[in-house]
mmCIF file of C-alpha atoms in Angstrom:
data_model
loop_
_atom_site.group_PDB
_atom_site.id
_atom_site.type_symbol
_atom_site.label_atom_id
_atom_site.label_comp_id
_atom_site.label_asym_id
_atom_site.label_seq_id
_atom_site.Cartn_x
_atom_site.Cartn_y
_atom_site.Cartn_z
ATOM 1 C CA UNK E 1 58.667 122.246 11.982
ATOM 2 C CA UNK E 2 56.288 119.772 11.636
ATOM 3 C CA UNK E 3 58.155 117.422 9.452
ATOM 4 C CA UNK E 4 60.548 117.674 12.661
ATOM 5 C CA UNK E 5 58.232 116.647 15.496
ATOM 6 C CA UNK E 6 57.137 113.665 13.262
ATOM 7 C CA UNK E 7 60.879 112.717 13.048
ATOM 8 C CA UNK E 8 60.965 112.830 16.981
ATOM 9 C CA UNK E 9 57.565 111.324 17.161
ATOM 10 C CA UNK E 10 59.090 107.913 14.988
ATOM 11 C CA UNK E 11 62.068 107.687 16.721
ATOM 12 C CA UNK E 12 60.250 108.437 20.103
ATOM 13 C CA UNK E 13 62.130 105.419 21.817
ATOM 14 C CA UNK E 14 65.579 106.498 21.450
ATOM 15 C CA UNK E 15 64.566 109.505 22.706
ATOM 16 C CA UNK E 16 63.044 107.824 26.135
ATOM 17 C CA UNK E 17 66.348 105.851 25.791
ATOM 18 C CA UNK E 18 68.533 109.463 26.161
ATOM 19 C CA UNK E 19 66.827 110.589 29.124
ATOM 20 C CA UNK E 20 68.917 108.622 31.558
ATOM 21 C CA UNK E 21 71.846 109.154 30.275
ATOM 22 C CA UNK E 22 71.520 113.384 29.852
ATOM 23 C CA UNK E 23 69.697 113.037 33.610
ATOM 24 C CA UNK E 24 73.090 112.062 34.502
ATOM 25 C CA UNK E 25 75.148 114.418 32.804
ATOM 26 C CA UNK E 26 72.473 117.069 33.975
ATOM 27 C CA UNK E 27 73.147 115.985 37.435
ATOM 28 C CA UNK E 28 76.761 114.926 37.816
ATOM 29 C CA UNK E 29 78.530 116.871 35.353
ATOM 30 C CA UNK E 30 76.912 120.235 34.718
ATOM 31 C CA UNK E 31 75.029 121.060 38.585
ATOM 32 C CA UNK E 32 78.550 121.427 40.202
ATOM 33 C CA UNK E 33 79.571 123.549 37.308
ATOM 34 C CA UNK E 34 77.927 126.681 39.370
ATOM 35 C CA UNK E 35 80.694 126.517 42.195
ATOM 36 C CA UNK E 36 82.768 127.431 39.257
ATOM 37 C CA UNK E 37 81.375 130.696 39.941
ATOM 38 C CA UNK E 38 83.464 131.270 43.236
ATOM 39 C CA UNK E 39 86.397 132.225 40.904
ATOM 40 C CA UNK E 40 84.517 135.610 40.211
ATOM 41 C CA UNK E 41 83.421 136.286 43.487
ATOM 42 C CA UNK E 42 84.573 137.910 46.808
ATOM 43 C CA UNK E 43 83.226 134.415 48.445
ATOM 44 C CA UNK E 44 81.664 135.083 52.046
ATOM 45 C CA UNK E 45 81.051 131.845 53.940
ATOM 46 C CA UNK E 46 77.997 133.186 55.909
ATOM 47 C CA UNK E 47 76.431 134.741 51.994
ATOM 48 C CA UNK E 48 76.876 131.700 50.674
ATOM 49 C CA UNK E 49 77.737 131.677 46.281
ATOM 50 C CA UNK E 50 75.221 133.139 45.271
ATOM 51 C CA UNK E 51 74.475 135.786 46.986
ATOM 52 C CA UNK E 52 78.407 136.946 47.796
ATOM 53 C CA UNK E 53 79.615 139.594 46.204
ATOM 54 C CA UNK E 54 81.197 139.603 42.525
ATOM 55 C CA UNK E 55 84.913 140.607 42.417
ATOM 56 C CA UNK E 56 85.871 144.093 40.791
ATOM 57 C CA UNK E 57 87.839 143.791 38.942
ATOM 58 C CA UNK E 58 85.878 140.809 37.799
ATOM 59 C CA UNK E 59 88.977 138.860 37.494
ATOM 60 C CA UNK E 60 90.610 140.010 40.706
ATOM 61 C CA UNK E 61 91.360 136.238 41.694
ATOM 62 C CA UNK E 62 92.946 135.255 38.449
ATOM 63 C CA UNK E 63 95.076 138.341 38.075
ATOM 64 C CA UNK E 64 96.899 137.404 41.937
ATOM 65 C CA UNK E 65 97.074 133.908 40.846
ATOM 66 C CA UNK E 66 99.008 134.921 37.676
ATOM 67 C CA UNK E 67 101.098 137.864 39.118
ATOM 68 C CA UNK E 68 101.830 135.238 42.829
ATOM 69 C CA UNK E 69 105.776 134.177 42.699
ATOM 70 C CA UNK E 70 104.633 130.692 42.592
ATOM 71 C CA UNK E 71 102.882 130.322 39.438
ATOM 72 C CA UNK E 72 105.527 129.235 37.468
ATOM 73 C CA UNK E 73 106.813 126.685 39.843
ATOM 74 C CA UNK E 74 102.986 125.845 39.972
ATOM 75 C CA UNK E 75 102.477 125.714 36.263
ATOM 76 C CA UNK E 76 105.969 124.264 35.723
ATOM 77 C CA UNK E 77 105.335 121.210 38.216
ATOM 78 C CA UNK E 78 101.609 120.515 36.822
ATOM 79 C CA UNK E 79 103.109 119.990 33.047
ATOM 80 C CA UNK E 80 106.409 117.758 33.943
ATOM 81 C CA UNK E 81 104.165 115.774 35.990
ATOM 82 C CA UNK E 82 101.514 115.380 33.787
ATOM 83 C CA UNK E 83 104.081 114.815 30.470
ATOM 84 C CA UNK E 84 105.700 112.151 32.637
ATOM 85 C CA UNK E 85 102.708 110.395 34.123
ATOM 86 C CA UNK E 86 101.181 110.272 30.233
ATOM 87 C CA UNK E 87 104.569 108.901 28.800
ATOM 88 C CA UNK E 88 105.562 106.527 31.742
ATOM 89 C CA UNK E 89 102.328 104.929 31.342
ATOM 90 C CA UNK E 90 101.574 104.976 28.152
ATOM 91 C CA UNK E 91 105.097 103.283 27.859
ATOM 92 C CA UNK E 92 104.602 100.896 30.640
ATOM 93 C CA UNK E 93 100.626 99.997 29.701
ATOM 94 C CA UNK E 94 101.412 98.883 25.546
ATOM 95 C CA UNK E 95 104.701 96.761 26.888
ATOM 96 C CA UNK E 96 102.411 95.244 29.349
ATOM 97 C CA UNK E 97 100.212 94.277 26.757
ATOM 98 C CA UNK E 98 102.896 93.147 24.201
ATOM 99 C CA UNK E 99 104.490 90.944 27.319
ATOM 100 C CA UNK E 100 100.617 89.496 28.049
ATOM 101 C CA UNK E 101 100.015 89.110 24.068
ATOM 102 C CA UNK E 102 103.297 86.826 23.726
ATOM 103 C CA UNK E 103 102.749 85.147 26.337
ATOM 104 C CA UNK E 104 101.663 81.411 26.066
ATOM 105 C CA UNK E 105 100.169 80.220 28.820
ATOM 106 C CA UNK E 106 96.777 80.896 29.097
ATOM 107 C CA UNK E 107 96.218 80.838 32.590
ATOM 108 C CA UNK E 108 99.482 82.563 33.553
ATOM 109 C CA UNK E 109 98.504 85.352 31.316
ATOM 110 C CA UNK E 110 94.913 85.665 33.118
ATOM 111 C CA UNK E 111 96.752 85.662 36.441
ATOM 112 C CA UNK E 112 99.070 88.452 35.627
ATOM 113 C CA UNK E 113 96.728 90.595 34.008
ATOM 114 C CA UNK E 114 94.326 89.806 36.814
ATOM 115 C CA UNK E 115 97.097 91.179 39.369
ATOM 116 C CA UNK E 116 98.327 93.972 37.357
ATOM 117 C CA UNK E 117 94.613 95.462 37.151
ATOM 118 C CA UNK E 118 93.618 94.997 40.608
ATOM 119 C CA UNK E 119 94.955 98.333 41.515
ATOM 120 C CA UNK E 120 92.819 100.176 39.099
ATOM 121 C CA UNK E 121 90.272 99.848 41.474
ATOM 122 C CA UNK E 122 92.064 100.890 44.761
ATOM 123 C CA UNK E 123 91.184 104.530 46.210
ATOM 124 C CA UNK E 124 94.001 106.931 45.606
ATOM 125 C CA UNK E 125 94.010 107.135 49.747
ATOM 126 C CA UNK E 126 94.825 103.438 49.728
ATOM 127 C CA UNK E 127 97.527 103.596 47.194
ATOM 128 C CA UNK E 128 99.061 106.351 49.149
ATOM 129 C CA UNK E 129 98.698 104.086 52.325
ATOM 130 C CA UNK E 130 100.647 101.524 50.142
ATOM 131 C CA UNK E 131 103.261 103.982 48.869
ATOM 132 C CA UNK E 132 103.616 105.589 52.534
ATOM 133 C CA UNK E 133 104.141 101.855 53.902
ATOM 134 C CA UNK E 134 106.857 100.984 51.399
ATOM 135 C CA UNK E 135 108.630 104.681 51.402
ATOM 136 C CA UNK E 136 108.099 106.310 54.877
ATOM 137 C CA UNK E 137 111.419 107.749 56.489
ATOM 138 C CA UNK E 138 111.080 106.347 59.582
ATOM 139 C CA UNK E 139 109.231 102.861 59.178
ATOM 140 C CA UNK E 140 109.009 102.457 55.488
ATOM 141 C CA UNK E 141 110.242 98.847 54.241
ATOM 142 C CA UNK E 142 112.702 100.722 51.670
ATOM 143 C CA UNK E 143 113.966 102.546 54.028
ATOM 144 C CA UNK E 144 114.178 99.690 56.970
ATOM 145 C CA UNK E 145 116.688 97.471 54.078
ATOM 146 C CA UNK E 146 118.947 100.579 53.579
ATOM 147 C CA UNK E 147 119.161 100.708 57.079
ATOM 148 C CA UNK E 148 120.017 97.265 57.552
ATOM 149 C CA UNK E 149 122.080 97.448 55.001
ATOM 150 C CA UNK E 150 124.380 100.370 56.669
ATOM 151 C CA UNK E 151 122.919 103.307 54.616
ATOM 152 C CA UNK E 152 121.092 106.671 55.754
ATOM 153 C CA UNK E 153 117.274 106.752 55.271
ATOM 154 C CA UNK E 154 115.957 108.632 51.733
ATOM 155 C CA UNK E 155 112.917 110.787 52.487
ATOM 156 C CA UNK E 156 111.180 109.706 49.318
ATOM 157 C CA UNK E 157 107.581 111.493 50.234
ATOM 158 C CA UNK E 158 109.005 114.849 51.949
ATOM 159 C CA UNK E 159 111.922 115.481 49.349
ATOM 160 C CA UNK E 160 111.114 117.290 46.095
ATOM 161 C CA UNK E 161 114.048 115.538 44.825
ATOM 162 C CA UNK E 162 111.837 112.407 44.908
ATOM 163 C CA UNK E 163 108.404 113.545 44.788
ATOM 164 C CA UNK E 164 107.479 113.811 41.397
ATOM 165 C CA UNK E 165 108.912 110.278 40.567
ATOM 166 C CA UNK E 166 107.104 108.891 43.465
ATOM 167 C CA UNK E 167 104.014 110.417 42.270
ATOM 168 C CA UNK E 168 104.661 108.541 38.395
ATOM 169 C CA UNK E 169 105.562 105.550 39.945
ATOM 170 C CA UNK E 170 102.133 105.182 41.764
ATOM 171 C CA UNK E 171 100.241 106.421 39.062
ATOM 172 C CA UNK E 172 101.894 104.065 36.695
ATOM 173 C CA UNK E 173 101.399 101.018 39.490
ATOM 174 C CA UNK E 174 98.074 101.829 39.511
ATOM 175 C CA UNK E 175 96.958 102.366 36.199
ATOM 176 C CA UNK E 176 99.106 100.143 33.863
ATOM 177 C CA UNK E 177 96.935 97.222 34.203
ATOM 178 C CA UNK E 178 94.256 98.768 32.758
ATOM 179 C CA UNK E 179 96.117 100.352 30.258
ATOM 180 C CA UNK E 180 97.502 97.518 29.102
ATOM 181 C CA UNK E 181 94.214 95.633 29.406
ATOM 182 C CA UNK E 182 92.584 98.530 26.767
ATOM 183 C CA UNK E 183 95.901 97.958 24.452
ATOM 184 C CA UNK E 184 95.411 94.317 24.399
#
């Protein structure tokens, strides 16, 4: 034991160094983790978390989840859009970063990677302002050139025909730049 507090005692600065960083963690990550507690509990607003009380069967919740006639399409929906979102972008991010690796000017390169990872730092609510602007029914600029062009409008955001590939799309839009920016 004591060989171990000298140990800490040398190395007493990397220590100090830790405390931010586990602060942090402590803070950010693992304090919200008691809401996770709701699952198990007949939640009452006015009881507040903790002092509502626990389910019986303790997994009451979970059980109506699993047996609910939409878990499937729930659980079905959640791994095609996650497979697709992961292989779109991967796909999209490393031949971003094999077009920007080829490429030979400099500063053309810098501009296009500069514009392709500007949307990594948009809000998800102003990407969907973006994606509602280009794809709304009524108004949408997709829509308006269909229209002009003699064709019906596509309801991109209210058909589940269209959904999940409008949901890649953005994803991918918004996220290859910096893909492509960790490939490089």
């Amino acid at each position: 034991m004591k060989k171990i507090i000298n140990r800490i005692w040398y190395h007493k600065v990397f220590y100090i160094m830790m405390i931010p960083g586990l602060l942090w963690f402590s803070i950010f990550r693992y304090a919200p983790m008691y809401g996770i507690i709701i699952a198990f509990k007949d939640y009452n607003i006015k009881s507040g978390i903790l002092k509502s009380p626990w389910a019986t069967p303790l997994f009451k919740h979970f059980e109506y989840f699993f047996k609910s006639r939409y878990f499937t399409q729930l659980l079905s929906n959640t791994l095609i859009i996650s497979v697709a979102k992961l292989a779109t972008g991967m796909c999209a991010s490393i031949l971003l970063a094999l077009i920007l690796n080829e490429c030979a000017s400099t500063i053309f390169k810098k501009l296009i990677q500069t514009l392709t990872y500007m949307p990594h730092f948009l809000s998800w609510v102003i990407v969907y302002g973006i994606v509602l602007m280009f794809l709304s029914e009524s108004d949408g600029f997709v829509n308006q050139m269909l229209i002009s062009l003699g064709m019906k409008p596509i309801p991109f955001l209210s058909s589940p025909k269209y959904f999940r590939y409008v949901l890649v799309f953005s994803d991918m839009w918004k996220e290859c730049g910096w893909g492509a920016i960790i490939y490089i």
